[in-house]
Coordinates of C-alpha atoms and ligand atoms in Angstrom, one line a residue:
X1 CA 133.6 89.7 108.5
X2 CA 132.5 86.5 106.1
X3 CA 133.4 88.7 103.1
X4 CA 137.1 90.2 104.5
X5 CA 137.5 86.1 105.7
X6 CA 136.9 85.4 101.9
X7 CA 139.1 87.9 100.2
X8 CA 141.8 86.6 102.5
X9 CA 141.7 83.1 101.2
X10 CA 141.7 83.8 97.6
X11 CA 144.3 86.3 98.0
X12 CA 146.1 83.6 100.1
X13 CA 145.1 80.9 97.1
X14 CA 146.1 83.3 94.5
X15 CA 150.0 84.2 96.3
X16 CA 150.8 80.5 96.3
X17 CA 149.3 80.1 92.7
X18 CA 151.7 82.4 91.3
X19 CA 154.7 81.9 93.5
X20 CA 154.6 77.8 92.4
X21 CA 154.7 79.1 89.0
X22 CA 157.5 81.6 89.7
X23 CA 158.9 78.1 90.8
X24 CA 159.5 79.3 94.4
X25 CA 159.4 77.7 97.7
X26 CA 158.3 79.2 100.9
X27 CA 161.3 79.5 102.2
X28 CA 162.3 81.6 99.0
X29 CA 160.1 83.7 98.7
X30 CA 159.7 84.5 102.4
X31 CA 163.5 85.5 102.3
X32 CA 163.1 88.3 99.8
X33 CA 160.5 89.8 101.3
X34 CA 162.3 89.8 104.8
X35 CA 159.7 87.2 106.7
X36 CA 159.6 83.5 107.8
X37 CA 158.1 80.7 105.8
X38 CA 155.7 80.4 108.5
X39 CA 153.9 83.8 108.0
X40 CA 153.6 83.1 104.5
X41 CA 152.4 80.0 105.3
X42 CA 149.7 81.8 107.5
X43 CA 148.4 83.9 104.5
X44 CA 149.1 81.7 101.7
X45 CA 146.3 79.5 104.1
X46 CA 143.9 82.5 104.4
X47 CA 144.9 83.1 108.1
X48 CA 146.3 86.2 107.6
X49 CA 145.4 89.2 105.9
X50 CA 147.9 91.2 103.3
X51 CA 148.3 94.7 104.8
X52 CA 148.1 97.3 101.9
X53 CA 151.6 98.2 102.1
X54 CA 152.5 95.0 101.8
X55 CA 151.2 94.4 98.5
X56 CA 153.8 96.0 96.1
X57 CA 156.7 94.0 97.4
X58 CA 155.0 90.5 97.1
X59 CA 153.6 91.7 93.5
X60 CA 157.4 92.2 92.8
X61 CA 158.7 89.4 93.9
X62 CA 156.2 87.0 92.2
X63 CA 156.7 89.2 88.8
X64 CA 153.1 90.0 88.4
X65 CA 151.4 93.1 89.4
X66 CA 148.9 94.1 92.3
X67 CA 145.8 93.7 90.9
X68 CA 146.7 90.0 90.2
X69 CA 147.2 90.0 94.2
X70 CA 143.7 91.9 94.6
X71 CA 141.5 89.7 92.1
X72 CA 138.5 87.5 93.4
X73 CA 138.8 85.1 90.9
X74 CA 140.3 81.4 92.6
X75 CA 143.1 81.3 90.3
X76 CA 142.3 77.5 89.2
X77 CA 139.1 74.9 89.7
X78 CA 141.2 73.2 92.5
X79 CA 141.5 76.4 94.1
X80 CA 137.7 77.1 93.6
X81 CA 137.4 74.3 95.3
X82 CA 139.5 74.5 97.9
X83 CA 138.1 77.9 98.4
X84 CA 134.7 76.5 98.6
X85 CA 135.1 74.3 101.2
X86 CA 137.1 76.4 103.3
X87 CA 134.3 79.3 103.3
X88 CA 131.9 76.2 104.1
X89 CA 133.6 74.5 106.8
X90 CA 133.9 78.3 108.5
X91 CA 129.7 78.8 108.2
X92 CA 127.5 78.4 111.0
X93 CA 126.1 75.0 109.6
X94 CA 128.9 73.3 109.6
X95 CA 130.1 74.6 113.2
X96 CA 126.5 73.3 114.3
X97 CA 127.3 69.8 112.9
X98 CA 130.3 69.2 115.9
X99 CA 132.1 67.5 113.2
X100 CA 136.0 68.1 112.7
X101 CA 136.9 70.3 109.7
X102 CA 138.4 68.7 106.9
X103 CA 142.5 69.8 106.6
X104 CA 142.6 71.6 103.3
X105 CA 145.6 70.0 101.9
X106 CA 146.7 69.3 98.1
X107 CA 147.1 65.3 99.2
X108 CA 143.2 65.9 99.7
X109 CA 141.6 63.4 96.2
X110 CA 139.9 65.9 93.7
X111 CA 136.8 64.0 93.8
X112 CA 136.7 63.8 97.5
X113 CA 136.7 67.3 97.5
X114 CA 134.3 67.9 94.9
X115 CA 131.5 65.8 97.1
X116 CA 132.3 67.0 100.2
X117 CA 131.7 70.6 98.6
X118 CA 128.5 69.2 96.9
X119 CA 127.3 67.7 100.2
X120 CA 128.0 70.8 102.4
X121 CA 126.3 73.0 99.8
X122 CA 123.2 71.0 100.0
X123 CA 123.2 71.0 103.8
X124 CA 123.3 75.1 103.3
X125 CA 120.8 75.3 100.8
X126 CA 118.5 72.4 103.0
X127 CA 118.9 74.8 106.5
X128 CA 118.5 78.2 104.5
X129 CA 114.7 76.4 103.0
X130 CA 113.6 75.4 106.2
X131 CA 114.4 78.4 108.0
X132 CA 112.4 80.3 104.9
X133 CA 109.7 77.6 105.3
X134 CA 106.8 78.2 108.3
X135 CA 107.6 74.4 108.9
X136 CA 108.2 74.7 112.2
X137 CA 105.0 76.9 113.2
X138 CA 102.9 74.6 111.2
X139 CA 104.3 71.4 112.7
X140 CA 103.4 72.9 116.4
X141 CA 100.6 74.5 115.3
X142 CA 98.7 70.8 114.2
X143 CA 100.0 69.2 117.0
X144 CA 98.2 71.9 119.1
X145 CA 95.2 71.4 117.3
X146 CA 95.4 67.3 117.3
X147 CA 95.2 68.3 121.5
X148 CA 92.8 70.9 121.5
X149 CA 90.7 68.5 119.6
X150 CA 91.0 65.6 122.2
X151 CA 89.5 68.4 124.6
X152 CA 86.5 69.3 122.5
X153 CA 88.2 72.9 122.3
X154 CA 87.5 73.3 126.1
X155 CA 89.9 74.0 128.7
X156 CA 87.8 73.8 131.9
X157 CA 91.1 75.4 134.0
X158 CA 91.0 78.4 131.9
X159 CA 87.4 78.7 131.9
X160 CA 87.1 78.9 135.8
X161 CA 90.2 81.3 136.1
X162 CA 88.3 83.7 133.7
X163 CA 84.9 83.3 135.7
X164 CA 86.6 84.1 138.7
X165 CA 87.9 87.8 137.7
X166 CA 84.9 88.2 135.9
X167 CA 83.0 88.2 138.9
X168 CA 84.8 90.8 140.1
X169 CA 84.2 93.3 137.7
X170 CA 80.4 92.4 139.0
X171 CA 79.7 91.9 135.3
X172 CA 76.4 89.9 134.7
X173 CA 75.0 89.9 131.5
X174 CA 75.5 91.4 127.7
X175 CA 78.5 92.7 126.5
X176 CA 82.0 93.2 128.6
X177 CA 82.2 97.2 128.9
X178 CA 85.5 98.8 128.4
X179 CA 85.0 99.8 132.0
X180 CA 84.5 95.9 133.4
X181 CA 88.0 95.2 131.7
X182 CA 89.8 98.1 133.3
X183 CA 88.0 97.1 136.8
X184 CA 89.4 93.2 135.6
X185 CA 92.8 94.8 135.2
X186 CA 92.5 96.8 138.5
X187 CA 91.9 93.8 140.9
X188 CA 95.1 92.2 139.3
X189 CA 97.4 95.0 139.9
X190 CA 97.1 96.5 136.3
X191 CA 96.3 100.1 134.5
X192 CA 95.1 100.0 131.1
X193 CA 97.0 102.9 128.9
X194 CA 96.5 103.7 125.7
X195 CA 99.9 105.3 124.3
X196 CA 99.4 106.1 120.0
X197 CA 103.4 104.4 119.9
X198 CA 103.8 100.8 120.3
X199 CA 106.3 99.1 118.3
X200 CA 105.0 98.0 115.0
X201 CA 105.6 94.1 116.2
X202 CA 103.0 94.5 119.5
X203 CA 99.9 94.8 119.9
X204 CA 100.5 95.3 123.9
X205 CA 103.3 96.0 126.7
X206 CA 102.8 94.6 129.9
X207 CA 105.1 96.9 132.0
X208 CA 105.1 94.2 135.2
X209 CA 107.4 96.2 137.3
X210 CA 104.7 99.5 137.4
X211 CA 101.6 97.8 136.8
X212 CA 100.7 98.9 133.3
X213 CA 99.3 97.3 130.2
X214 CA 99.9 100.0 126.9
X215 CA 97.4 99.4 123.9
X216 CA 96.9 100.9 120.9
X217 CA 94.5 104.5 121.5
X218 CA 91.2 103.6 122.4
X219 CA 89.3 105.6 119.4
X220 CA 90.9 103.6 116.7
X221 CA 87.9 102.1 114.5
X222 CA 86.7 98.7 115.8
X223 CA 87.7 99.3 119.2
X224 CA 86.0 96.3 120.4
X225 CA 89.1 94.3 120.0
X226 CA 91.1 96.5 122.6
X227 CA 88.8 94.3 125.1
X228 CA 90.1 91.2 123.9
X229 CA 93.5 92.7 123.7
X230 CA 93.2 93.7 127.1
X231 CA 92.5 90.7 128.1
X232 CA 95.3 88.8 126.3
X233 CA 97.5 90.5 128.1
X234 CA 96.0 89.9 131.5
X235 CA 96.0 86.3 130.9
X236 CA 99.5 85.6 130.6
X237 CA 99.6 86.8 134.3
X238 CA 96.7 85.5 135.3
X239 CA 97.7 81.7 133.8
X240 CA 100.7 82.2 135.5
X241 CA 102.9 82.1 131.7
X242 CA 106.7 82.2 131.7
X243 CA 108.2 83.6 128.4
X244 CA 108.3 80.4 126.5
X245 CA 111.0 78.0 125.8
X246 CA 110.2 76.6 122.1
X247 CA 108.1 77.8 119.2
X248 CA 105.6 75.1 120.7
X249 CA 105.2 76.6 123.6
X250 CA 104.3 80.0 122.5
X251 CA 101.9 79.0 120.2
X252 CA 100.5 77.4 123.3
X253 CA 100.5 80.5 125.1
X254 CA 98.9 82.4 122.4
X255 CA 96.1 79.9 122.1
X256 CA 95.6 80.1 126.1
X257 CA 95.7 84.2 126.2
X258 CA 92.6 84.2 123.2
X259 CA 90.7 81.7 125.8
X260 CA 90.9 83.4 128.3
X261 CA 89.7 86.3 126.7
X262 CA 86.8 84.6 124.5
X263 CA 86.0 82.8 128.2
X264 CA 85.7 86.7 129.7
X265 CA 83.8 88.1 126.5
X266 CA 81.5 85.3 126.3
X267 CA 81.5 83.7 130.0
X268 CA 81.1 80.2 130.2
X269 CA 77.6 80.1 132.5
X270 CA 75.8 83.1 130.5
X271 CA 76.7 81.8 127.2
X272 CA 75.8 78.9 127.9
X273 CA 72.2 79.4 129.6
X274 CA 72.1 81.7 126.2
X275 CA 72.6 78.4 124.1
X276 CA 71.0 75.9 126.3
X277 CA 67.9 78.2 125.9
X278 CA 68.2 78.9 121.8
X279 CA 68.8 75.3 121.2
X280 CA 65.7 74.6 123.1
X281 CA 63.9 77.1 120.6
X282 CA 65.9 75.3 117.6
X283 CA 67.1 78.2 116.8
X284 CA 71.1 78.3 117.3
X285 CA 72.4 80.9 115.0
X286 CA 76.1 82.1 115.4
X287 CA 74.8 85.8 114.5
X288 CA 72.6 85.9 117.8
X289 CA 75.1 84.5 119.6
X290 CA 77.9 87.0 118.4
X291 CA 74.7 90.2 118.9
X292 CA 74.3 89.4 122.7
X293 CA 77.7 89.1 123.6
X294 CA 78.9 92.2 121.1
X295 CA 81.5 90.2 119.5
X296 CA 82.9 89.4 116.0
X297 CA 81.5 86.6 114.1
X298 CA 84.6 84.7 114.4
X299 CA 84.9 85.1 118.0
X300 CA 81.4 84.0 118.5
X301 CA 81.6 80.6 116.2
X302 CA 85.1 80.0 117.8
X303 CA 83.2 80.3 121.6
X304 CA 80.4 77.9 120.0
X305 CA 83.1 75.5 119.4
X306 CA 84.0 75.6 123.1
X307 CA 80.7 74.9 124.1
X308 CA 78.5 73.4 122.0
X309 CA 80.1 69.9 122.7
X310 CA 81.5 70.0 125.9
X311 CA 77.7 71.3 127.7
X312 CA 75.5 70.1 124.5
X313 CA 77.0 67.3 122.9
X314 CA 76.8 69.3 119.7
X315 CA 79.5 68.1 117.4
X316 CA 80.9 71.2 115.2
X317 CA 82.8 72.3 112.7
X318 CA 84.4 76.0 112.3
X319 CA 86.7 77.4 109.3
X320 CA 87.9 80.7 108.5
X321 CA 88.3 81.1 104.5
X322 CA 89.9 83.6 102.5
X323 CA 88.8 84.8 99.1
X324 CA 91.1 82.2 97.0
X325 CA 89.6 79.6 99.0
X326 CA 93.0 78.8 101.1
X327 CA 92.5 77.9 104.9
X328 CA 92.8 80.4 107.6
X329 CA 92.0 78.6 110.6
X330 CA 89.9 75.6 110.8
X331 CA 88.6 73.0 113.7
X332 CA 86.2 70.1 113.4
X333 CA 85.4 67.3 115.8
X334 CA 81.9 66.1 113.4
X335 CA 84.3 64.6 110.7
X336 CA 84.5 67.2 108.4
X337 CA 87.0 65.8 105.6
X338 CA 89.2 69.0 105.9
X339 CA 92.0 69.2 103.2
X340 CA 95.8 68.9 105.1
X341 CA 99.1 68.4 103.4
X342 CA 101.3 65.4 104.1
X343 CA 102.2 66.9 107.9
X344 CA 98.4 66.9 108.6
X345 CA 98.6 70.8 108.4
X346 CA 95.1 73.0 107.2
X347 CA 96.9 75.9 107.0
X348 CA 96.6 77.6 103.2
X349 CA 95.2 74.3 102.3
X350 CA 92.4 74.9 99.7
X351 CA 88.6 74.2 100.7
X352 CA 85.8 72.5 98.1
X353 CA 84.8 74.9 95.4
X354 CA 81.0 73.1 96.0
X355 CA 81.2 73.8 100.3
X356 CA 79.2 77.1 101.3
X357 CA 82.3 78.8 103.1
X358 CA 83.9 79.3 99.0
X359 CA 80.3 79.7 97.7
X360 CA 79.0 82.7 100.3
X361 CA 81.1 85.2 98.2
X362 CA 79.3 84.6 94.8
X363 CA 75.4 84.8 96.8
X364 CA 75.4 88.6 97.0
X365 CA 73.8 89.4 100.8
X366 CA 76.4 89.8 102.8
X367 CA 74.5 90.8 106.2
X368 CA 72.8 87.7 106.5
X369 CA 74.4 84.0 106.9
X370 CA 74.2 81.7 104.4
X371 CA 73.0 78.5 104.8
X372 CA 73.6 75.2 102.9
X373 CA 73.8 71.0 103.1
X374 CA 77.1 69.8 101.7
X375 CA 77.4 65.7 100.9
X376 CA 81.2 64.9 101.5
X377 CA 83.0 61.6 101.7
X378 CA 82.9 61.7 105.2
X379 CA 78.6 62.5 105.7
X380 CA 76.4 65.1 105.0
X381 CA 77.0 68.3 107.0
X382 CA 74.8 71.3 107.6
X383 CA 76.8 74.6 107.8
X384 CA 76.3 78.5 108.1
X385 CA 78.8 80.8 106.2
X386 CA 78.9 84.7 106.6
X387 CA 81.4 87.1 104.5
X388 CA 83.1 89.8 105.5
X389 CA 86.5 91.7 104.5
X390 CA 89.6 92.9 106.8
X391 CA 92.7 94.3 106.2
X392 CA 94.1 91.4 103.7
X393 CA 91.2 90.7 102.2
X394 CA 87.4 89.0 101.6
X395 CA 87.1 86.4 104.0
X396 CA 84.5 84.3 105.0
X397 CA 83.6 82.3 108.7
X398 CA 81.6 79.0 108.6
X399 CA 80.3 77.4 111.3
X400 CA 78.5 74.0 110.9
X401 CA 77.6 70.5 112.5
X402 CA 77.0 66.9 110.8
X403 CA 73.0 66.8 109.6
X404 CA 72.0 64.7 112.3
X405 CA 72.4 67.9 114.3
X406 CA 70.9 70.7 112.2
X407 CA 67.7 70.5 113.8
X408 CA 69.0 72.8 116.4
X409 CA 70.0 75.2 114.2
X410 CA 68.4 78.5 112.2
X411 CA 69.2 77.5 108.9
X412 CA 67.6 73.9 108.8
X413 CA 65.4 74.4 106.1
X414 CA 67.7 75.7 103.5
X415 CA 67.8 74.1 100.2
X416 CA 70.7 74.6 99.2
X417 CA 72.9 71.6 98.4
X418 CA 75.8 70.4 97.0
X419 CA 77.5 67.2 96.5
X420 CA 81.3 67.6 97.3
X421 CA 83.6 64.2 96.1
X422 CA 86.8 66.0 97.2
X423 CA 89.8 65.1 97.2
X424 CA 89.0 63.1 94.1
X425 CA 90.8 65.7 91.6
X426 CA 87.3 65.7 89.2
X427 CA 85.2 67.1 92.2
X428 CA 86.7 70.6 91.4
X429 CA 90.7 70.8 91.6
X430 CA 90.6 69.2 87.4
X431 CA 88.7 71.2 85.3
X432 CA 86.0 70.1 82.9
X433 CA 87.6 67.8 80.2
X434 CA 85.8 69.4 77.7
X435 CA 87.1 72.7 78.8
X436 CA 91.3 71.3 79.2
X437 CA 90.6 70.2 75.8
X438 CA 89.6 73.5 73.9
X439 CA 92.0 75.7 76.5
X440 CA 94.8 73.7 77.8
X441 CA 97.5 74.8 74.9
X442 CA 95.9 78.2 74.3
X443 CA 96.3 79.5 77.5
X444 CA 99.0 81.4 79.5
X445 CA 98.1 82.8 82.4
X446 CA 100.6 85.1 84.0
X447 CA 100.5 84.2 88.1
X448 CA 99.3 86.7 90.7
X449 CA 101.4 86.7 93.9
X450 CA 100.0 85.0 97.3
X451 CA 99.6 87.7 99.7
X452 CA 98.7 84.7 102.1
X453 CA 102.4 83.2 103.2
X454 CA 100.9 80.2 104.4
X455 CA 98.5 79.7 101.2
X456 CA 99.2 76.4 99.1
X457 CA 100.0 77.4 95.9
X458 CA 96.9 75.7 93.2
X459 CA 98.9 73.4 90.8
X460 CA 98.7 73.2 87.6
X461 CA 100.4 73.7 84.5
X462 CA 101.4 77.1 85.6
X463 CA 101.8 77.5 89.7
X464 CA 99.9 79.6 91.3
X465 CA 97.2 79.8 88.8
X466 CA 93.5 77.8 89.3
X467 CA 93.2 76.3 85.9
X468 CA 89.1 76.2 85.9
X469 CA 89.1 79.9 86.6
X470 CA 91.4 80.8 83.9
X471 CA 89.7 78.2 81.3
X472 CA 86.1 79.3 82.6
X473 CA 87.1 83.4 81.8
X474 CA 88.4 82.5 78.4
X475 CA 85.7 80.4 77.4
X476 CA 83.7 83.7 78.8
X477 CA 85.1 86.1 76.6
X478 CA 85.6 83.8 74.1
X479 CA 82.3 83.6 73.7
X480 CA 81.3 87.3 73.9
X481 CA 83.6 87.6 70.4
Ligands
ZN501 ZN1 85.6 69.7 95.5

């Protein structure tokens, strides 16, 4: 539709163009063709299309032939212009604005044109970037973080609902079975189904009217997620969830369905008697933790963060990493100094080159957690990375507390340390001087593409490209020569 409205107007633009150098008037030219000046009016404005058969007779009459009719070319700048603001004014940004449309008129100033076209362009290209942008998810998503931090990542409500239909599945102790969830989704009117042809965008379909929940086929590797899945779905009737209003409120949704879950995985009174009683040992270790509940690591340092303050005054910090070092996920209530952008966002924000959750990769054992004391600008914290790799990539989880509480922890007696000054640019973003010296104008590095949409891009001379790393592998090779 946009394009025929287009055509029409510089068709329309390009009629009046010749006829006022045919020195015509409306009224002429509307009499030889047998119409009224009206109608011509009507297309010479782009408000009427030229039928086909139409054509010949107005290429005759303005002495030019009809592929001067059928051009797209705005026959002069003022017409471009014209043209411009017309196809503007008709756009969905400009409707959205509830301001009146400019008449298009030639008694309209050139250069009041010009900037009105400038402006209107800007407000396209402005709405088309933030609709491109995540902006909106990352806004809502570190306000929802700001709250769940004022809660010490515990939502009490939640916790009870999940204890309740947990004890109706009878389950006690150890791992959820497949069975317990299918008895959950039982007693709240559900079947489980596994069907091998969701839609590509689900995970699960809650059919409410029959009572049925469809999952992906339970022998697909890693099945231990169809639990949680499972229970996602559950949750939004069990929390009583209307399809949300606002972006906000689905992230809020989403964050509620995973707590309900982790609170039916990892139930609030077994977990914690199973922390209450490790801590008492001084020996907290997320890996135990994740073993006796048959969970994933991150599941198991996410529950700890639920926990660990709210029934141990444990102050923690948790971050999931990926192999560039960009942000994941992340929560702290200790004061970890985690790295946000201007809107207070962690997303793709890049961690310390010196903080265990980037330096896990490069240690080799990959079955065991790694342990290490980092000095920050904001205290000394104790943390405990492990590694692992999904779908998109290496990733690593780190879970860790301030050094006052590391005592409780497996792990204590590490010595490894490192001394972080981030985000002063020397700690590790700015690469040795006497490294930019030999390599800065020798180099050109040709930038791999983010898989990671939310990942901050390094800068640097070239975008996308970690300056040390590059300077560090040609000094490398350099030196093999
Ligand atoms: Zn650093």
């Amino acid at each position: 539709m946009r394009v025929d409205d287009d055509r029409t107007r510089v068709m329309g633009a390009r009629i009046r163009h010749f006829r006022s150098r045919a020195g015509l008037t409306l009224a002429d030219l509307a009499a030889q063709l047998g119409t009224t000046a009206s109608t011509l009016s009507l297309v010479e404005n782009g408000k009427r299309a030229v039928r086909a058969p139409e054509m010949p007779g107005i290429a005759a009459a303005l002495g030019v032939d009809v592929v001067d009719l059928l051009s797209e070319e705005p026959p002069d700048a003022r017409s471009a212009l014209e043209l411009e603001l017309a196809r503007l004014q008709s756009g969905p940004q400009f409707g959205a604005l509830g301001v009146p449309a400019v008449r298009i008129s030639r008694t309209l100033p050139h250069d009041a044109l010009a900037a009105l076209v400038r402006t209107l362009q800007e407000l396209d290209r402005k709405a088309l970037e933030a609709t491109a942008t995540p902006e909106e998810a990352r806004r809502a998503n570190t306000e929802l973080r700001r709250w769940m931090r004022e809660q010490d990542n515990h939502l009490p409500v939640i916790e009870a609902a999940a204890e309740e239909i947990v004890a109706v599945a009878g389950h006690e102790v150890g791992a959820l079975t497949h069975r317990e969830v299918a008895l959950m989704a039982e007693h709240l009117g559900f079947r489980l189904l596994h069907v091998d042809d969701l839609p590509r965008s689900t995970r699960t379909i809650t059919d409410l009217e029959q009572g049925r929940i469809y999952l992906p086929p339970s022998s697909i590797p890693g099945g231990n997620g169809l639990r949680s899945m499972a229970l996602q779905a559950m949750a939004h009737r069990v929390l009583d969830h209307t399809p949300p209003s606002s972006y906000e409120e689905f992230l809020r949704q989403r964050l509620e369905i995973a707590y309900f879950a982790a609170c039916c995985l990892m139930p609030e009174r077994q977990a914690t008697d199973f922390l209450t009683d490790a801590k008492q040992r001084r020996d907290l270790a997320v890996e135990d933790f994740r073993d006796a509940f048959g969970v994933t690591h991150e599941q198991a340092a996410l529950r700890m963060t639920n926990l660990l303050t709210a029934h141990h005054g444990v102050r923690v910090h948790f971050l999931r990493v990926g192999a560039d070092g960009e942000i994941h996920k992340a929560y702290e209530n200790d004061d970890l100094p985690i790295p946000t952008d201007v809107t207070g966002a962690v997303e793709g924000q890049i961690v310390c080159r010196k903080w265990v959750a980037r330096r896990a990769g490069h240690r080799g054992n990959r079955t065991t957690e790694n342990h290490q004391y980092t000095d920050t600008v904001g205290g000394t914290f104790w943390s405990s990375t492990q590694t692992g790799s999904g779908p998109h990539g290496a990733f690593s989880i780190t879970f860790g507390v301030g050094f006052d509480d590391a005592k409780w922890f497996r792990g204590r007696a590490t010595r490894q340390r490192q001394v972080s000054t981030c985000p002063d640019e020397s700690c590790c973003t700015r690469p040795p001087a006497g490294l930019a010296d030999r390599w800065a104008e020798a180099a050109w590095p040709s930038a791999r593409m983010h898989t990671q949409v939310l990942a901050a891009l390094p800068s640097g001379r070239f975008p996308g490209v970690d300056d040390t790393e590059v300077f560090e592998f040609l000094e490398r090779h350099a030196a093999m020569d």
